[in-house]
Short mmCIF file of N, CA and C in Angstrom, two decimals:
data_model
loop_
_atom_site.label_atom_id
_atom_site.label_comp_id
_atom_site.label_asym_id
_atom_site.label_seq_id
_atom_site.Cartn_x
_atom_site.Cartn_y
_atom_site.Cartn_z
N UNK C 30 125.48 6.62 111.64
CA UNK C 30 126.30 7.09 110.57
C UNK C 30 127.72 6.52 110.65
N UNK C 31 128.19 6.47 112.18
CA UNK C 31 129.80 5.83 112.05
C UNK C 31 129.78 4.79 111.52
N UNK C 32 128.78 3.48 111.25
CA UNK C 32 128.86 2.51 110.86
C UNK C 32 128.76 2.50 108.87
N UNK C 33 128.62 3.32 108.31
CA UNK C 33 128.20 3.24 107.06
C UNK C 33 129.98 3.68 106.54
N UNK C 34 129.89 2.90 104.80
CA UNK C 34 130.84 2.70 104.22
C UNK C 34 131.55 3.96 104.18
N UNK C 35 132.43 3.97 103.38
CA UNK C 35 133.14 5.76 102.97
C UNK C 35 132.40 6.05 102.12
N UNK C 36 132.27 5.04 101.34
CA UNK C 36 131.17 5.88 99.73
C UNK C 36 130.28 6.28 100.22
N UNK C 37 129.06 5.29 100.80
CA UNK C 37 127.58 5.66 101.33
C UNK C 37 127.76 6.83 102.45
N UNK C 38 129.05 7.47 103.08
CA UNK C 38 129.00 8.28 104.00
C UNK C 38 128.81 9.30 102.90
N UNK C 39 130.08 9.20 102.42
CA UNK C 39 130.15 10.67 101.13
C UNK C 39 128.67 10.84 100.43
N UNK C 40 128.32 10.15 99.91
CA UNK C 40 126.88 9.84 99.43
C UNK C 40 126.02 10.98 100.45
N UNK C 41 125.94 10.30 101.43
CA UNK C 41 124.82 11.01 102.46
C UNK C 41 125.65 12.24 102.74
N UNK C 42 126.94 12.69 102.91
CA UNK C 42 127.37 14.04 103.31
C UNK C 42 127.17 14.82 102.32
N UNK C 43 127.42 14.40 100.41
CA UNK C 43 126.81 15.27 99.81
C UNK C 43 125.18 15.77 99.70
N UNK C 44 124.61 14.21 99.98
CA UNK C 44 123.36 15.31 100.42
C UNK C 44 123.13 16.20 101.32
N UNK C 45 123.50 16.05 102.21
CA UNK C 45 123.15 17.16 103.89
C UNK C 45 123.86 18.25 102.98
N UNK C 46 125.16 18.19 101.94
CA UNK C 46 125.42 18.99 101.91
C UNK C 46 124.55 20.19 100.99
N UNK C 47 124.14 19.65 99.73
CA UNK C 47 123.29 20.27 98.91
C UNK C 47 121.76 20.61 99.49
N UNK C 48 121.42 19.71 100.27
CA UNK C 48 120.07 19.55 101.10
C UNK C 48 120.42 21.24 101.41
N UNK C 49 121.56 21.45 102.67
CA UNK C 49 121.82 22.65 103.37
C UNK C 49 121.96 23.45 102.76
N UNK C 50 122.96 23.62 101.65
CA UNK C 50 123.14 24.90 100.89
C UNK C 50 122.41 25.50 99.72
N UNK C 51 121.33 24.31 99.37
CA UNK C 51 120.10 24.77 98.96
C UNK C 51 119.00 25.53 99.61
N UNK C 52 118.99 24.89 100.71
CA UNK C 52 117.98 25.82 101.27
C UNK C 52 118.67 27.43 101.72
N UNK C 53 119.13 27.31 102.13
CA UNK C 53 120.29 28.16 102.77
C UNK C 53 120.62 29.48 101.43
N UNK C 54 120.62 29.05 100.22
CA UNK C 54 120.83 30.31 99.05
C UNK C 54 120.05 30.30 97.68
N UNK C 55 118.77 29.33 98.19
CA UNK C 55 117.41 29.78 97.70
C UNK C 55 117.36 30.98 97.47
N UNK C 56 116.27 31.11 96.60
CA UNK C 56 115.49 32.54 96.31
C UNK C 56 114.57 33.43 97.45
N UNK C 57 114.14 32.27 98.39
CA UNK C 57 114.05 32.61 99.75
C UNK C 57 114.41 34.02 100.14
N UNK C 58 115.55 34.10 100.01
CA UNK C 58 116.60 34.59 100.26
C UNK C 58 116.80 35.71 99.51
N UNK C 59 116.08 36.61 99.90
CA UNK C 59 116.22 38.16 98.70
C UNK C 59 117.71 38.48 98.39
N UNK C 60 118.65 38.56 99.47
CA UNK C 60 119.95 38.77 99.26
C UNK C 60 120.45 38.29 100.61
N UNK C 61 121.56 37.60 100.07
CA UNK C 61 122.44 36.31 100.90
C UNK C 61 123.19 37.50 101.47
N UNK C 62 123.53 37.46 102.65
CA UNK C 62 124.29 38.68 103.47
C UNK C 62 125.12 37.36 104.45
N UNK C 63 126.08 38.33 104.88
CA UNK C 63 127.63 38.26 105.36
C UNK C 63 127.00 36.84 106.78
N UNK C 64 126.15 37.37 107.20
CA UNK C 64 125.47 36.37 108.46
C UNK C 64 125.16 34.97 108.23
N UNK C 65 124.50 35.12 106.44
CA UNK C 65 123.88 33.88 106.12
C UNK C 65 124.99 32.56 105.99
N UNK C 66 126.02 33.77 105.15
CA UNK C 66 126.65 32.75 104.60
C UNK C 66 128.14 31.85 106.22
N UNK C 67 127.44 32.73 107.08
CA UNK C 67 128.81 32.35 108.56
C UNK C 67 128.26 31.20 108.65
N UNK C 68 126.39 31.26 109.38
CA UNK C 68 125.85 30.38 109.84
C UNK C 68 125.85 28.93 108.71
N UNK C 69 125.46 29.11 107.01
CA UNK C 69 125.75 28.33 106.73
C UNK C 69 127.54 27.34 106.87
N UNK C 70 128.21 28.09 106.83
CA UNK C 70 129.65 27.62 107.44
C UNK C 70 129.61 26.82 108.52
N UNK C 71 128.49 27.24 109.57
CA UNK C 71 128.78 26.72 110.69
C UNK C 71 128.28 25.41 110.62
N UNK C 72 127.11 25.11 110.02
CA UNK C 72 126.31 24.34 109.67
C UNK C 72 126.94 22.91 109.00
N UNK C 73 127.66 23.54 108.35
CA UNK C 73 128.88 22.78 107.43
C UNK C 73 129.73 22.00 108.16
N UNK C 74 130.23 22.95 109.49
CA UNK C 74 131.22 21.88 109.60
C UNK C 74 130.42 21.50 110.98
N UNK C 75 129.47 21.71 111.02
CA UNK C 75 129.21 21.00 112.62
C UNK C 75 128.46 19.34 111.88
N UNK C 76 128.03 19.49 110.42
CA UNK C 76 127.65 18.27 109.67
C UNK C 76 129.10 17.50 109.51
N UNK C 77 130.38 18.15 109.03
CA UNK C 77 131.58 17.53 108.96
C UNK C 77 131.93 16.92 110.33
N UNK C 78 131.48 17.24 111.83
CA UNK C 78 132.47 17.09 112.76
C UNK C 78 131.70 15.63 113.22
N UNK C 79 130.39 16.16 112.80
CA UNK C 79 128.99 14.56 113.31
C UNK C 79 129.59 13.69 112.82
N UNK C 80 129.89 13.66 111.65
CA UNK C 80 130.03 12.18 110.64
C UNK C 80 131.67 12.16 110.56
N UNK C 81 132.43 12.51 111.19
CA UNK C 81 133.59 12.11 111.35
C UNK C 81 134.08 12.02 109.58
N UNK C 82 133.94 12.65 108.89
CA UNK C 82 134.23 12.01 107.63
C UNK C 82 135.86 12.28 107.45
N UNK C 83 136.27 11.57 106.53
CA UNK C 83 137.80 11.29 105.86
C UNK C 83 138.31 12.92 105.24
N UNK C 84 139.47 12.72 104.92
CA UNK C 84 140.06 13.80 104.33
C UNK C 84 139.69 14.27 103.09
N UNK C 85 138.80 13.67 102.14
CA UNK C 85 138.03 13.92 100.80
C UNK C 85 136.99 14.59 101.18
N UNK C 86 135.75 14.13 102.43
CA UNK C 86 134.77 14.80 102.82
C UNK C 86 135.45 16.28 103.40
N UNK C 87 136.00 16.55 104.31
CA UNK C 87 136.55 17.57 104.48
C UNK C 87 136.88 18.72 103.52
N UNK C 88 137.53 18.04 102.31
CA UNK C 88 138.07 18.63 101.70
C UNK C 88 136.64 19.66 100.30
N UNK C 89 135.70 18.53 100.45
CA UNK C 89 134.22 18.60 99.70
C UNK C 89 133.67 19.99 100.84
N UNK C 90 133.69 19.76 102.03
CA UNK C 90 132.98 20.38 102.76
C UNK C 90 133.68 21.73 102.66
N UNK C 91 134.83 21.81 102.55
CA UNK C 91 135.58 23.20 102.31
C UNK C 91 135.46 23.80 101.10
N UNK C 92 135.60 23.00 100.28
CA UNK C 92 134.95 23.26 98.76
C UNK C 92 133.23 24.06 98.71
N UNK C 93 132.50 23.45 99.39
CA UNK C 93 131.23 24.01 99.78
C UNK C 93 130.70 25.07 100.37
N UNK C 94 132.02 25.43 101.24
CA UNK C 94 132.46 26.90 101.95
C UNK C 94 132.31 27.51 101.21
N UNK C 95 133.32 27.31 100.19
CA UNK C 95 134.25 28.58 99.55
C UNK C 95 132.67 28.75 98.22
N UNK C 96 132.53 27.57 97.91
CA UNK C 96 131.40 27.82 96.72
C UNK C 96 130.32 28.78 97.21
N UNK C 97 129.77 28.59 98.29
CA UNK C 97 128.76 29.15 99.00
C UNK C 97 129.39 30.86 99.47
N UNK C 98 130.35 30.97 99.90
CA UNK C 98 131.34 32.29 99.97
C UNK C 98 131.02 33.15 98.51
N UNK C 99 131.69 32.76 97.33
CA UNK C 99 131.36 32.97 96.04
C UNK C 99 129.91 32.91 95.85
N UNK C 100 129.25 32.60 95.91
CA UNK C 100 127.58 32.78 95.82
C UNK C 100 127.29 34.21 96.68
N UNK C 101 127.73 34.44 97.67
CA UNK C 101 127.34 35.40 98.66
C UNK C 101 128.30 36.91 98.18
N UNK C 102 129.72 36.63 97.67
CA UNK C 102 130.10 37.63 97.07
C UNK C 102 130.01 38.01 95.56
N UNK C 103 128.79 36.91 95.01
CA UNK C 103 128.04 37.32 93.48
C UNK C 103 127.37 38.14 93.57
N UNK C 104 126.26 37.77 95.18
CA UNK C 104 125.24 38.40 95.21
C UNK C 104 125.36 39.66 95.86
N UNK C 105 126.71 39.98 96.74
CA UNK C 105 127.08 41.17 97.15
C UNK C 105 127.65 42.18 95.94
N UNK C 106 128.23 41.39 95.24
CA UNK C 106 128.67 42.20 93.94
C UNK C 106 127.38 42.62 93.05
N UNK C 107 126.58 41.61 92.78
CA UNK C 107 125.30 42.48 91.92
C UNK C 107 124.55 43.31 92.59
N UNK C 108 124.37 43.35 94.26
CA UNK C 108 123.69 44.16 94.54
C UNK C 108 124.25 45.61 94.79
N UNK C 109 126.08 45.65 94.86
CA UNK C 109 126.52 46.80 94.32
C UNK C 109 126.38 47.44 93.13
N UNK C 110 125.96 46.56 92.31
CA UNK C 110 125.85 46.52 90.99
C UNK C 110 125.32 47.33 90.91
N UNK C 111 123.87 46.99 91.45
CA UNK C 111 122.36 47.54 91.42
C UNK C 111 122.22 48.73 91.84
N UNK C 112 122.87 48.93 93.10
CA UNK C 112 122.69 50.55 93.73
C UNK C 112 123.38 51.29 93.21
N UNK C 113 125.10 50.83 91.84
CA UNK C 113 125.66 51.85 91.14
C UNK C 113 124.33 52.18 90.11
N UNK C 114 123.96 51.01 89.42
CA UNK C 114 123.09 51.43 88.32
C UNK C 114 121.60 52.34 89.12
N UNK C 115 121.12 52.32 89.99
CA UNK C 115 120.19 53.40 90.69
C UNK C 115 120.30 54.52 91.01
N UNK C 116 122.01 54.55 91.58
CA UNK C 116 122.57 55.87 91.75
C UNK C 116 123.03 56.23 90.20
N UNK C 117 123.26 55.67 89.14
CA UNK C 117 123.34 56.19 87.90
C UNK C 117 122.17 56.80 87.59
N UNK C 118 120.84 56.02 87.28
CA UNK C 118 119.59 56.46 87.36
C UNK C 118 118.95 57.29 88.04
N UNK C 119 119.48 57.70 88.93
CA UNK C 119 118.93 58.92 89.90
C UNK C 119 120.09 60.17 89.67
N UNK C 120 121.24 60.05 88.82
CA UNK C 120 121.88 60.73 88.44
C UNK C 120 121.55 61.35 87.26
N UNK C 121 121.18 60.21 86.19
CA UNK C 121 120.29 60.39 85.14
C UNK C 121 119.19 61.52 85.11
N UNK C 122 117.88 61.34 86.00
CA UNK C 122 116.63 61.97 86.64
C UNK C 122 116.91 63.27 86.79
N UNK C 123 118.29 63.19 87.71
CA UNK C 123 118.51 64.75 88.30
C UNK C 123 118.88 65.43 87.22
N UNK C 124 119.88 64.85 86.14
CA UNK C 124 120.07 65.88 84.78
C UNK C 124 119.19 66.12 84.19
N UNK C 125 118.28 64.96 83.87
CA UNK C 125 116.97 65.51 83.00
C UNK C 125 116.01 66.20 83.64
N UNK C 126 115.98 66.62 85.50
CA UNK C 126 115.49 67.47 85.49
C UNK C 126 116.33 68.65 85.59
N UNK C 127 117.07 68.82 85.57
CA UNK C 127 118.10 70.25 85.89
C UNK C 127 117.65 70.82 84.16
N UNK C 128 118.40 69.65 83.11
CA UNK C 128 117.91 70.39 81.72
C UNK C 128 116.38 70.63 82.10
N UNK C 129 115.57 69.56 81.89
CA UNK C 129 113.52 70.28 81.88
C UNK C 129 114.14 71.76 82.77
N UNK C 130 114.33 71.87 83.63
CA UNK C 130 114.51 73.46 84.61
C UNK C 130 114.99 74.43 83.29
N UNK C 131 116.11 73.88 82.90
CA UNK C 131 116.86 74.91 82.28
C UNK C 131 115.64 75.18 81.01
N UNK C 132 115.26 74.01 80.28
CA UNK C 132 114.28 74.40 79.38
C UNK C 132 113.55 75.34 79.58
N UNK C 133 112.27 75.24 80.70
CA UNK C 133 111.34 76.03 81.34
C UNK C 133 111.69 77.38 81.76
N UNK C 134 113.15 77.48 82.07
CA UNK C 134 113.66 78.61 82.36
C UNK C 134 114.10 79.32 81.00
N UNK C 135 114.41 79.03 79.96
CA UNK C 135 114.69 79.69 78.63
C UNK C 135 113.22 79.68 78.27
N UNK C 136 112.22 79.13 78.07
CA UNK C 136 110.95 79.15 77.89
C UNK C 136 110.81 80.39 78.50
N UNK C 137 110.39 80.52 79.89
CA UNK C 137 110.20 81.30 80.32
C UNK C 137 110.73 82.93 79.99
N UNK C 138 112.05 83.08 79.65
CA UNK C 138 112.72 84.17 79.36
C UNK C 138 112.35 84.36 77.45
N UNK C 139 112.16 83.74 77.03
CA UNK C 139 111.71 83.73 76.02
C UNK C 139 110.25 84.42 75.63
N UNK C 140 109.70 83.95 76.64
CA UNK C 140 108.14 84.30 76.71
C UNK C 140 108.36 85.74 77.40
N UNK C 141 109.12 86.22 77.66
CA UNK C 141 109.15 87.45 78.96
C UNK C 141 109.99 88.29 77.92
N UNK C 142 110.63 87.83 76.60
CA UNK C 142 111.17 88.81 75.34
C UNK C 142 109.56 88.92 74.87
N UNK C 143 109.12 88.03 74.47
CA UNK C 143 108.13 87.87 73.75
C UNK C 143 107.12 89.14 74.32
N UNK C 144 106.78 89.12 75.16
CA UNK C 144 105.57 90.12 75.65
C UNK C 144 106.47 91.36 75.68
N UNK C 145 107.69 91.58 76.08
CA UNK C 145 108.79 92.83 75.96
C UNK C 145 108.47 93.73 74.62
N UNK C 146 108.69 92.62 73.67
CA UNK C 146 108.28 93.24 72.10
C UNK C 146 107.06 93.50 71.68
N UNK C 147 106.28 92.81 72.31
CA UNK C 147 104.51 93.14 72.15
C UNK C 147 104.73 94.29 72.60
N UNK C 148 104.91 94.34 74.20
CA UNK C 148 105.21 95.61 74.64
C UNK C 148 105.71 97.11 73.89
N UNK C 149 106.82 96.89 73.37
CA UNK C 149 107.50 97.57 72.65
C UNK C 149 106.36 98.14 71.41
N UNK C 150 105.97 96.93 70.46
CA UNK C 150 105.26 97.23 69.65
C UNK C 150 103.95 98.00 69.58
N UNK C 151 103.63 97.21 71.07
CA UNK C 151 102.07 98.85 71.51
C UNK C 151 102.61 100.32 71.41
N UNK C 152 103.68 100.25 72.27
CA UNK C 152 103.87 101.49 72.95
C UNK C 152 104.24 102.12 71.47
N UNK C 153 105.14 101.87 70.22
CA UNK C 153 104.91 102.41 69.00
C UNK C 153 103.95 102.71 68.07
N UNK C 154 103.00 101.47 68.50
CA UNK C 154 101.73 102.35 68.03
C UNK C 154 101.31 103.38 68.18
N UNK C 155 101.16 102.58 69.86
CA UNK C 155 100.47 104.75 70.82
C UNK C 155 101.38 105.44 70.30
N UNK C 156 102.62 105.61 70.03
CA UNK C 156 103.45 106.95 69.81
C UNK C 156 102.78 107.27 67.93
N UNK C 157 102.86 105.57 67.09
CA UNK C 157 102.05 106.34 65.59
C UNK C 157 100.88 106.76 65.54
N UNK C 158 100.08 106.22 66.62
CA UNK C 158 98.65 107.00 66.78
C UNK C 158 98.86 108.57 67.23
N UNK C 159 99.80 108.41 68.26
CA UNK C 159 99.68 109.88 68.71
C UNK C 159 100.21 111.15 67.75
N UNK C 160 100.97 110.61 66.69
CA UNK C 160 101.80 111.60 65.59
C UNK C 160 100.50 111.86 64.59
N UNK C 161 99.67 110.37 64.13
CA UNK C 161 98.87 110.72 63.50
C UNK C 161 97.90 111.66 63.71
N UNK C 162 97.35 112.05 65.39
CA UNK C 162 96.51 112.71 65.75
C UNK C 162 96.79 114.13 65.39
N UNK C 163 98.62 113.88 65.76
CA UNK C 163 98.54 115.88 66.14
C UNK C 163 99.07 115.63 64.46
N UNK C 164 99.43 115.18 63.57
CA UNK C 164 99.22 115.70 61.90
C UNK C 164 98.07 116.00 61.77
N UNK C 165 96.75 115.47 61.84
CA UNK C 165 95.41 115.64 62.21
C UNK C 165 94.99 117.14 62.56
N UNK C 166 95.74 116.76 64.05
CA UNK C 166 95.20 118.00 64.26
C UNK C 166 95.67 119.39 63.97
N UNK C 167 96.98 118.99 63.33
CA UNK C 167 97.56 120.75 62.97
C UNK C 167 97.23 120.96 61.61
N UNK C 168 96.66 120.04 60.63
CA UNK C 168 95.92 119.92 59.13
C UNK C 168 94.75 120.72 59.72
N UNK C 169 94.09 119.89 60.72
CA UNK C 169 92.78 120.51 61.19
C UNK C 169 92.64 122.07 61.61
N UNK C 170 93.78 122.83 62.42
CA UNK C 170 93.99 123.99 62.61
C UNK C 170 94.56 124.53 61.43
N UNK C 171 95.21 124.61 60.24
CA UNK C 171 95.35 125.09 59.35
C UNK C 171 94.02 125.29 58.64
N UNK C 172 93.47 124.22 58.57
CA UNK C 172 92.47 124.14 57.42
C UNK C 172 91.24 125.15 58.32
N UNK C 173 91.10 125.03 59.76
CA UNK C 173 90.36 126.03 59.85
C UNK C 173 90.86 127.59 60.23
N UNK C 174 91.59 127.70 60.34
CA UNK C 174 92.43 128.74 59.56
C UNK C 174 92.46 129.36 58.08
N UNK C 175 92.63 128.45 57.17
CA UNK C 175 92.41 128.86 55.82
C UNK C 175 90.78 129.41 55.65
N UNK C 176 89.50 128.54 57.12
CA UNK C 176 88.60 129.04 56.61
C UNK C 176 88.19 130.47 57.19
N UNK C 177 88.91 129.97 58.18
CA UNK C 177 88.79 131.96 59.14
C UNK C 177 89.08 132.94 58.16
N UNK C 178 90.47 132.92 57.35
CA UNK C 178 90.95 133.58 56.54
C UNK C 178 89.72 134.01 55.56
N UNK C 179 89.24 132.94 54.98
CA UNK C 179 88.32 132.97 53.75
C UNK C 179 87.05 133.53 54.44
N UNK C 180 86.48 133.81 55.82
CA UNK C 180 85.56 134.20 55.88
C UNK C 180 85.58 135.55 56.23
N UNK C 181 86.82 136.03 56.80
CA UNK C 181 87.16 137.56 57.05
C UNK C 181 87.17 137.76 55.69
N UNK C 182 87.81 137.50 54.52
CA UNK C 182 87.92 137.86 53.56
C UNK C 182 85.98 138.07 52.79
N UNK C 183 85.55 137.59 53.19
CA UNK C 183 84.17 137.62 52.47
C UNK C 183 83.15 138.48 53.64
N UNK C 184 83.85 138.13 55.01
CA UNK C 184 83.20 139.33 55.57
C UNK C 184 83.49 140.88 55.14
N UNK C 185 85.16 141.08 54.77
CA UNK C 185 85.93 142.29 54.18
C UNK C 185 84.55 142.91 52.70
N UNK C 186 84.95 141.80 51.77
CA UNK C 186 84.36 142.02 50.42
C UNK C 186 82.52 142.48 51.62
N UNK C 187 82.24 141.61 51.84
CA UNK C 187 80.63 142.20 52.35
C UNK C 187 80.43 143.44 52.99
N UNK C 188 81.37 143.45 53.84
CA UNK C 188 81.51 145.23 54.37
C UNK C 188 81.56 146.49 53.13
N UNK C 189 82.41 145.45 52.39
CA UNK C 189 82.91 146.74 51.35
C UNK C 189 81.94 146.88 50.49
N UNK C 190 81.40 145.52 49.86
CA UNK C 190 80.22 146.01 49.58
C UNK C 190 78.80 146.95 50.05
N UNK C 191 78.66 146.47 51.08
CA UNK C 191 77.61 147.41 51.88
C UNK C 191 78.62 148.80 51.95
N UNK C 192 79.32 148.85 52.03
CA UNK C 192 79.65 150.39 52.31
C UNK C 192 79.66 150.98 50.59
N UNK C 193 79.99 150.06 49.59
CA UNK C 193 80.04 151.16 48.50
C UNK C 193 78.46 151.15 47.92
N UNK C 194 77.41 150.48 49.05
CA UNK C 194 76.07 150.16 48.49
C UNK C 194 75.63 151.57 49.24
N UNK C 195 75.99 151.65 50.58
CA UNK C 195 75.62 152.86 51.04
C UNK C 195 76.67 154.42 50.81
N UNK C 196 77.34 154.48 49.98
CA UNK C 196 77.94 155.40 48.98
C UNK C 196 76.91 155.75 47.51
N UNK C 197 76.57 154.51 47.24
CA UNK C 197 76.03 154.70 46.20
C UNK C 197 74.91 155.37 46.65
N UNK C 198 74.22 155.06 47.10
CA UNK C 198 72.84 155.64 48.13
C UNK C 198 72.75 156.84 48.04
N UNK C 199 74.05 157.18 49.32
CA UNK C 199 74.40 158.91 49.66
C UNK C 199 74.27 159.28 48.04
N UNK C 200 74.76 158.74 47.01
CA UNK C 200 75.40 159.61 45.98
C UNK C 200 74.37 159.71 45.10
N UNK C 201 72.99 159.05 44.79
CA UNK C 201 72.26 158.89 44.46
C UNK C 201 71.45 159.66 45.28
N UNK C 202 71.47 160.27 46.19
CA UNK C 202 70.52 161.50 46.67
C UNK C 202 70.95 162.79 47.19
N UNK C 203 72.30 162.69 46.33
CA UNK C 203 72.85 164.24 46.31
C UNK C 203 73.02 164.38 45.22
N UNK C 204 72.83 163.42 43.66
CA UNK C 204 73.64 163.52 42.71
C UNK C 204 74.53 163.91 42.47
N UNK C 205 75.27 163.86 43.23
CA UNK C 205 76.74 164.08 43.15
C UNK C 205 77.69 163.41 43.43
N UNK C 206 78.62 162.85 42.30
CA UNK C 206 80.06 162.00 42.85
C UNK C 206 80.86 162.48 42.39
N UNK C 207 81.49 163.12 43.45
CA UNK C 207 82.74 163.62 43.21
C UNK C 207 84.50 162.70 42.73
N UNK C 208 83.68 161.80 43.37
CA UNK C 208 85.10 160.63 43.22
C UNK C 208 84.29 159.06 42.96
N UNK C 209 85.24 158.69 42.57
CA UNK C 209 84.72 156.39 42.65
C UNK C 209 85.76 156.15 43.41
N UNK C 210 85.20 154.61 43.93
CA UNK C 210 85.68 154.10 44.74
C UNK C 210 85.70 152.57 43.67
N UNK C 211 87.22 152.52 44.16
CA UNK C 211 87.47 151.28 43.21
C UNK C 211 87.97 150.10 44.43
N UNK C 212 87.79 149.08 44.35
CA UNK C 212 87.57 147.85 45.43
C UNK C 212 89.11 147.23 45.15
N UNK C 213 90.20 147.40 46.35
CA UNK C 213 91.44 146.91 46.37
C UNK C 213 91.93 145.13 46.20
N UNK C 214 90.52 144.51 46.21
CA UNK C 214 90.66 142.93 45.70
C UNK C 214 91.10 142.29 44.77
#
């Protein structure tokens, strides 16, 4: 290499150089970290120190640093990127489940009015069933009442009859009536 021109050196140092920092920040390379990009550095100038190159190569090779530096703090920057936007997204998740909770939980209390008023609404029945019964049943004790009434009364009239049947009797075999008997109905 010491023997080759300045151009044909530069020539061949930009390849080693792209050769290196191609491979070096490939896709290979899930994410270029703080290590990759030293060793490529080192790489760099231990290719600069071989070939003795001029103050332009040097100056290329530092250029290649810093480019390769910037590549490594793109890829450090998007992958902050990435874990803000995940931790956004997992921030996201946690609200939409806290609301779904809160939903399920008004659901829930909703459903727990809901059967409250069913509730409510039986227990008013049983209380209109139970009013209807005893109207029922105090119609029912009147009405048999009115018939007790009506049957003393027809037991009364039947007594009274038989008794003015057996008046008539007596009076019909003494021929004699001294008095009538007139029926207070």
């Amino acid at each position: 290499m010491a023997n080759q021109s300045p151009l044909a050196l530069e020539k061949t140092w930009q390849s080693v150089l792209l050769a290196t920092a191609s491979k070096a920040i490939s896709d290979k390379l899930p994410e270029l970290v703080e290590t990759h990009t030293e060793h490529l550095t080192s790489i760099i100038f231990d290719r600069v120190i071989e070939s003795k190159p001029e103050s332009m190569l040097i100056f290329c090779a530092g250029s290649a640093i810093v480019i390769v530096h910037k590549i490594y703090l793109s890829r450090k920057l998007a992958l902050a990127e990435r874990r803000i936007a995940d931790a956004e997204q997992q921030k996201a998740d946690a609200e939409q489940q806290k609301a779904d909770a809160e939903r399920r939980m008004a659901d829930a209390e909703q459903q727990k009015a809901d059967a409250e008023r069913r509730m409510a609404d039986a227990e008013q029945q049983k209380a209109d069933a139970e009013a209807r019964y005893e109207r029922w049943k105090d119609a029912e004790e009147q009405r048999m009442k009115r018939y007790e009434r009506k049957i003393d009364d027809i037991l009364l009239t039947q007594r009274f009859l038989d008794l003015k049947n057996q008046l008539n009797v007596m009076q019909s075999r003494t021929q004699k009536a001294p008095f009538t008997i007139t029926p207070f109905i």
